[in-house]
Amino acid sequence: MTSIQSTKPNLTSNDSAVLQALFDAESSPSNAITINAALPAYPSHLNISPELLQTLQSREIAIIRTLQSEATSLAAIQQAIQDLDALIAEYPTYPSAYVNRAQTLRLLIDSTPLPPSEQNKEKEEEDDKLFTPQNTEHASRLLADLGQAIALATPQSPADPVSTVQARLLADAHTHRGYLLLKAARVKKESSEEERTGGPDRLRGLEPGQLEDMASRDFFFGGRYGNKVAQQLAVQTNPFAKMCGAIVKEAMRKEMVGDQVVQF
């Protein structure tokens, strides 16, 4: 773990502690979450008993296994989405089904060929397909599913302990959504006004900076629930850390320049 120590008397111990919290991923507030392995998988208000959970997991696993072949067809992906639709319609308080439908929608987007008008455009990464006009509906559903999973699994009070299943789901869902928001911010930065017609409906009208702030918040919670990658990304995207980093760098630059000035 990297420590930030004061080398000048004008940096107080409190200043050092603040900078430590901002820049050190290990000082993430993940320690504030109490994970209790003895708790049921999901909170009681979701009405998912251990017996029902076993049934739901069996159905879910059977659906996901149809997608594990390297040569999974578009028809198989679409059928899996329909099966998850049916599962969610029957048990709308089961958070895991929303996460898996989001993953399957992302697989559908990745597997669907772009129209000829888009195929000639060079894409830096495959995930840019999420933000094309063709995939607006699927991308909107994907984000909505992640949001619903998070809403269902989040404890009613920040002080409430969470189960290991609950913590893992929240960590993964927040991190996945944060990644998509960060991608959306980059795509918007690199697109002209005319090109900003695709992507999820709920992200339209948002500026890149707003999307980055939303991503930072998701990474914060993803890290808080135990995702190590999210902890690192939370530090990198934290606007306060960026601001303080710029201030610290400027102060160091001035000190270095000042040391080199020859006074007469």
CSV table of C-alpha atoms in Angstrom, one decimal:
chain,number,residue,atom,x,y,z
A,1,MET,CA,0.0,0.0,0.0
A,2,THR,CA,1.4,3.4,-1.0
A,3,SER,CA,1.7,6.0,1.8
A,4,ILE,CA,1.6,9.7,1.3
A,5,GLN,CA,3.9,11.4,3.7
A,6,SER,CA,4.5,15.0,4.4
A,7,THR,CA,8.0,16.3,3.6
A,8,LYS,CA,7.1,19.9,4.4
A,9,PRO,CA,5.7,21.3,7.7
A,10,ASN,CA,2.8,23.0,5.8
A,11,LEU,CA,1.2,19.6,5.1
A,12,THR,CA,-0.7,18.6,8.2
A,13,SER,CA,-1.4,15.1,9.3
A,14,ASN,CA,-5.1,15.7,8.4
A,15,ASP,CA,-4.0,16.8,4.9
A,16,SER,CA,-2.0,13.6,4.5
A,17,ALA,CA,-4.9,11.5,5.6
A,18,VAL,CA,-7.2,13.1,3.1
A,19,LEU,CA,-4.7,12.6,0.3
A,20,GLN,CA,-4.2,9.0,1.4
A,21,ALA,CA,-7.9,8.3,1.1
A,22,LEU,CA,-8.2,10.0,-2.3
A,23,PHE,CA,-5.3,8.3,-4.0
A,24,ASP,CA,-4.9,4.9,-2.3
A,25,ALA,CA,-7.3,2.2,-3.6
A,26,GLU,CA,-6.6,0.2,-0.4
A,27,SER,CA,-8.2,3.0,1.7
A,28,SER,CA,-11.5,2.6,-0.2
A,29,PRO,CA,-14.5,2.6,2.1
A,30,SER,CA,-15.1,-1.1,1.3
A,31,ASN,CA,-14.3,-1.8,4.9
A,32,ALA,CA,-17.5,0.0,5.9
A,33,ILE,CA,-19.5,-2.8,4.4
A,34,THR,CA,-20.3,-5.8,6.6
A,35,ILE,CA,-20.5,-9.0,4.7
A,36,ASN,CA,-22.1,-11.8,6.8
A,37,ALA,CA,-21.7,-15.3,5.2
A,38,ALA,CA,-24.4,-16.6,7.6
A,39,LEU,CA,-27.1,-14.4,6.1
A,40,PRO,CA,-29.6,-15.7,3.5
A,41,ALA,CA,-28.6,-14.9,-0.1
A,42,TYR,CA,-31.2,-12.1,-0.5
A,43,PRO,CA,-33.1,-9.9,2.0
A,44,SER,CA,-36.4,-11.2,3.3
A,45,HIS,CA,-38.5,-8.5,1.6
A,46,LEU,CA,-37.6,-10.0,-1.8
A,47,ASN,CA,-39.5,-13.2,-0.7
A,48,ILE,CA,-36.9,-15.6,-2.0
A,49,SER,CA,-36.7,-18.6,0.3
A,50,PRO,CA,-33.7,-20.9,0.3
A,51,GLU,CA,-35.9,-23.6,-1.4
A,52,LEU,CA,-37.1,-21.1,-4.1
A,53,LEU,CA,-33.6,-19.8,-4.6
A,54,GLN,CA,-32.4,-23.3,-5.4
A,55,THR,CA,-35.1,-23.7,-8.0
A,56,LEU,CA,-34.4,-20.3,-9.6
A,57,GLN,CA,-30.7,-21.0,-9.7
A,58,SER,CA,-31.2,-24.3,-11.4
A,59,ARG,CA,-33.4,-22.7,-14.1
A,60,GLU,CA,-30.9,-19.8,-14.5
A,61,ILE,CA,-28.0,-22.2,-14.9
A,62,ALA,CA,-29.8,-24.2,-17.5
A,63,ILE,CA,-30.4,-21.1,-19.5
A,64,ILE,CA,-26.8,-19.8,-19.3
A,65,ARG,CA,-25.4,-23.2,-20.3
A,66,THR,CA,-27.0,-22.8,-23.7
A,67,LEU,CA,-24.7,-19.9,-24.3
A,68,GLN,CA,-21.4,-21.5,-23.3
A,69,SER,CA,-20.6,-23.0,-26.7
A,70,GLU,CA,-18.0,-21.2,-28.8
A,71,ALA,CA,-20.4,-21.3,-31.8
A,72,THR,CA,-23.4,-19.9,-30.0
A,73,SER,CA,-25.9,-18.7,-32.6
A,74,LEU,CA,-28.0,-15.6,-32.6
A,75,ALA,CA,-31.1,-17.7,-32.3
A,76,ALA,CA,-29.7,-19.3,-29.2
A,77,ILE,CA,-28.9,-15.9,-27.6
A,78,GLN,CA,-32.4,-14.6,-28.5
A,79,GLN,CA,-34.0,-17.8,-27.0
A,80,ALA,CA,-31.9,-17.3,-23.8
A,81,ILE,CA,-33.2,-13.7,-23.5
A,82,GLN,CA,-36.8,-15.0,-24.0
A,83,ASP,CA,-36.2,-17.6,-21.3
A,84,LEU,CA,-34.8,-15.0,-18.9
A,85,ASP,CA,-37.8,-12.7,-19.8
A,86,ALA,CA,-40.1,-15.5,-18.6
A,87,LEU,CA,-38.1,-16.1,-15.5
A,88,ILE,CA,-38.2,-12.4,-14.5
A,89,ALA,CA,-41.9,-12.1,-15.3
A,90,GLU,CA,-42.6,-15.0,-13.0
A,91,TYR,CA,-40.2,-13.9,-10.2
A,92,PRO,CA,-39.6,-10.1,-10.7
A,93,THR,CA,-37.7,-9.7,-7.4
A,94,TYR,CA,-34.9,-12.1,-8.3
A,95,PRO,CA,-31.9,-9.8,-8.9
A,96,SER,CA,-29.5,-12.4,-10.5
A,97,ALA,CA,-31.8,-12.9,-13.5
A,98,TYR,CA,-31.6,-9.2,-14.4
A,99,VAL,CA,-27.8,-9.3,-14.2
A,100,ASN,CA,-27.7,-12.4,-16.5
A,101,ARG,CA,-30.2,-10.9,-18.9
A,102,ALA,CA,-27.9,-7.8,-19.1
A,103,GLN,CA,-25.0,-10.0,-19.9
A,104,THR,CA,-27.0,-11.9,-22.5
A,105,LEU,CA,-28.1,-8.6,-24.1
A,106,ARG,CA,-24.5,-7.5,-24.3
A,107,LEU,CA,-23.6,-10.8,-26.0
A,108,LEU,CA,-26.5,-10.2,-28.5
A,109,ILE,CA,-25.2,-6.8,-29.3
A,110,ASP,CA,-21.6,-8.2,-29.8
A,111,SER,CA,-22.9,-11.0,-32.0
A,112,THR,CA,-25.2,-8.9,-34.2
A,113,PRO,CA,-23.5,-7.6,-37.4
A,114,LEU,CA,-23.4,-3.9,-38.0
A,115,PRO,CA,-25.4,-2.6,-41.0
A,116,PRO,CA,-23.3,-1.9,-44.2
A,117,SER,CA,-23.3,1.9,-43.4
A,118,GLU,CA,-21.5,1.2,-40.1
A,119,GLN,CA,-19.1,-1.6,-41.2
A,120,ASN,CA,-16.7,0.8,-43.0
A,121,LYS,CA,-16.1,2.8,-39.8
A,122,GLU,CA,-13.1,1.9,-37.8
A,123,LYS,CA,-14.0,1.1,-34.2
A,124,GLU,CA,-11.3,1.2,-31.5
A,125,GLU,CA,-13.1,-1.4,-29.5
A,126,GLU,CA,-15.9,-3.9,-30.0
A,127,ASP,CA,-17.9,-2.4,-27.2
A,128,ASP,CA,-18.5,0.7,-29.2
A,129,LYS,CA,-21.3,-1.3,-30.9
A,130,LEU,CA,-23.3,-0.6,-27.8
A,131,PHE,CA,-23.7,3.0,-28.8
A,132,THR,CA,-24.8,2.7,-32.4
A,133,PRO,CA,-28.4,3.7,-33.3
A,134,GLN,CA,-29.0,0.1,-34.3
A,135,ASN,CA,-28.5,-1.1,-30.7
A,136,THR,CA,-30.3,1.7,-28.8
A,137,GLU,CA,-33.2,-0.6,-27.6
A,138,HIS,CA,-30.9,-3.4,-26.5
A,139,ALA,CA,-28.4,-1.1,-24.8
A,140,SER,CA,-31.3,0.7,-23.0
A,141,ARG,CA,-32.6,-2.6,-21.7
A,142,LEU,CA,-29.2,-3.7,-20.6
A,143,LEU,CA,-28.7,-0.6,-18.5
A,144,ALA,CA,-32.2,-0.9,-17.1
A,145,ASP,CA,-31.5,-4.5,-16.1
A,146,LEU,CA,-28.3,-3.5,-14.2
A,147,GLY,CA,-30.2,-0.7,-12.5
A,148,GLN,CA,-33.0,-3.0,-11.4
A,149,ALA,CA,-30.6,-5.6,-10.1
A,150,ILE,CA,-28.8,-2.9,-8.1
A,151,ALA,CA,-32.1,-1.5,-6.7
A,152,LEU,CA,-33.3,-5.0,-5.6
A,153,ALA,CA,-30.1,-6.1,-4.0
A,154,THR,CA,-29.0,-2.9,-2.3
A,155,PRO,CA,-29.7,-3.0,1.5
A,156,GLN,CA,-32.5,-0.8,2.7
A,157,SER,CA,-30.1,0.9,5.1
A,158,PRO,CA,-26.3,1.5,4.5
A,159,ALA,CA,-25.7,0.1,7.9
A,160,ASP,CA,-27.4,-3.2,7.1
A,161,PRO,CA,-25.0,-6.2,6.6
A,162,VAL,CA,-25.1,-8.0,3.3
A,163,SER,CA,-24.7,-11.7,2.3
A,164,THR,CA,-21.8,-12.9,0.2
A,165,VAL,CA,-24.2,-13.5,-2.7
A,166,GLN,CA,-25.7,-10.0,-2.3
A,167,ALA,CA,-22.2,-8.4,-2.1
A,168,ARG,CA,-20.9,-10.2,-5.2
A,169,LEU,CA,-23.9,-9.3,-7.3
A,170,LEU,CA,-23.8,-5.6,-6.3
A,171,ALA,CA,-20.0,-5.5,-6.9
A,172,ASP,CA,-20.4,-7.0,-10.4
A,173,ALA,CA,-23.5,-5.0,-11.4
A,174,HIS,CA,-22.0,-1.6,-10.2
A,175,THR,CA,-18.7,-2.4,-11.9
A,176,HIS,CA,-20.4,-3.4,-15.2
A,177,ARG,CA,-22.6,-0.3,-15.3
A,178,GLY,CA,-19.6,1.9,-14.4
A,179,TYR,CA,-17.6,0.5,-17.3
A,180,LEU,CA,-20.5,1.1,-19.7
A,181,LEU,CA,-20.9,4.7,-18.5
A,182,LEU,CA,-17.2,5.3,-18.9
A,183,LYS,CA,-17.3,3.9,-22.4
A,184,ALA,CA,-20.3,6.1,-23.2
A,185,ALA,CA,-18.4,9.2,-22.0
A,186,ARG,CA,-15.4,8.3,-24.3
A,187,VAL,CA,-17.7,7.7,-27.3
A,188,LYS,CA,-19.4,11.0,-26.7
A,189,LYS,CA,-16.1,12.8,-26.5
A,190,GLU,CA,-14.9,11.4,-29.8
A,191,SER,CA,-18.2,11.8,-31.7
A,192,SER,CA,-19.6,14.8,-33.5
A,193,GLU,CA,-23.0,16.2,-32.6
A,194,GLU,CA,-24.5,14.4,-35.6
A,195,GLU,CA,-23.1,11.0,-34.5
A,196,ARG,CA,-24.5,11.3,-30.9
A,197,THR,CA,-27.8,9.6,-31.9
A,198,GLY,CA,-27.2,6.1,-30.6
A,199,GLY,CA,-26.8,4.6,-27.2
A,200,PRO,CA,-29.2,4.1,-24.3
A,201,ASP,CA,-32.1,6.5,-24.2
A,202,ARG,CA,-31.4,7.4,-20.5
A,203,LEU,CA,-27.9,8.6,-21.4
A,204,ARG,CA,-28.9,11.1,-24.1
A,205,GLY,CA,-28.5,14.7,-23.2
A,206,LEU,CA,-25.8,13.9,-20.7
A,207,GLU,CA,-22.3,15.4,-21.2
A,208,PRO,CA,-19.1,13.3,-21.0
A,209,GLY,CA,-18.2,14.8,-17.7
A,210,GLN,CA,-21.5,13.8,-16.2
A,211,LEU,CA,-21.2,10.3,-17.5
A,212,GLU,CA,-17.7,10.1,-16.0
A,213,ASP,CA,-19.0,11.2,-12.6
A,214,MET,CA,-21.7,8.6,-12.8
A,215,ALA,CA,-19.2,5.9,-13.7
A,216,SER,CA,-17.0,7.0,-10.8
A,217,ARG,CA,-19.9,6.6,-8.4
A,218,ASP,CA,-20.6,3.1,-9.7
A,219,PHE,CA,-16.9,2.1,-9.4
A,220,PHE,CA,-17.0,3.5,-5.8
A,221,PHE,CA,-19.8,1.2,-4.9
A,222,GLY,CA,-18.4,-1.7,-6.9
A,223,GLY,CA,-15.2,-1.4,-4.9
A,224,ARG,CA,-17.1,-1.0,-1.7
A,225,TYR,CA,-18.7,-4.3,-2.3
A,226,GLY,CA,-15.4,-6.0,-3.0
A,227,ASN,CA,-14.5,-5.7,-6.7
A,228,LYS,CA,-10.8,-5.0,-6.8
A,229,VAL,CA,-10.8,-3.6,-10.4
A,230,ALA,CA,-13.6,-1.2,-9.4
A,231,GLN,CA,-11.5,0.0,-6.4
A,232,GLN,CA,-8.7,1.0,-8.8
A,233,LEU,CA,-11.0,2.6,-11.3
A,234,ALA,CA,-12.8,4.5,-8.6
A,235,VAL,CA,-9.5,6.2,-7.7
A,236,GLN,CA,-8.7,7.0,-11.4
A,237,THR,CA,-12.1,8.5,-12.1
A,238,ASN,CA,-12.7,10.2,-8.8
A,239,PRO,CA,-13.1,13.9,-9.8
A,240,PHE,CA,-11.8,15.1,-6.4
A,241,ALA,CA,-8.7,12.9,-6.8
A,242,LYS,CA,-8.1,14.3,-10.2
A,243,MET,CA,-8.4,17.9,-8.9
A,244,CYS,CA,-6.2,17.2,-5.9
A,245,GLY,CA,-3.7,15.4,-8.1
A,246,ALA,CA,-3.4,18.4,-10.4
A,247,ILE,CA,-3.0,20.7,-7.3
A,248,VAL,CA,-0.3,18.5,-5.8
A,249,LYS,CA,1.6,18.2,-9.1
A,250,GLU,CA,1.5,21.9,-9.6
A,251,ALA,CA,2.8,22.5,-6.1
A,252,MET,CA,5.6,20.0,-6.6
A,253,ARG,CA,6.5,21.6,-9.9
A,254,LYS,CA,6.7,25.1,-8.3
A,255,GLU,CA,8.8,23.7,-5.5
A,256,MET,CA,11.2,22.1,-7.9
A,257,VAL,CA,11.4,25.2,-10.0
A,258,GLY,CA,11.9,27.3,-6.9
A,259,ASP,CA,14.8,25.2,-5.7
A,260,GLN,CA,16.5,25.8,-9.0
A,261,VAL,CA,16.1,29.6,-9.1
A,262,VAL,CA,19.4,31.4,-8.4
A,263,GLN,CA,18.9,34.4,-6.2
A,264,PHE,CA,21.2,37.4,-6.3
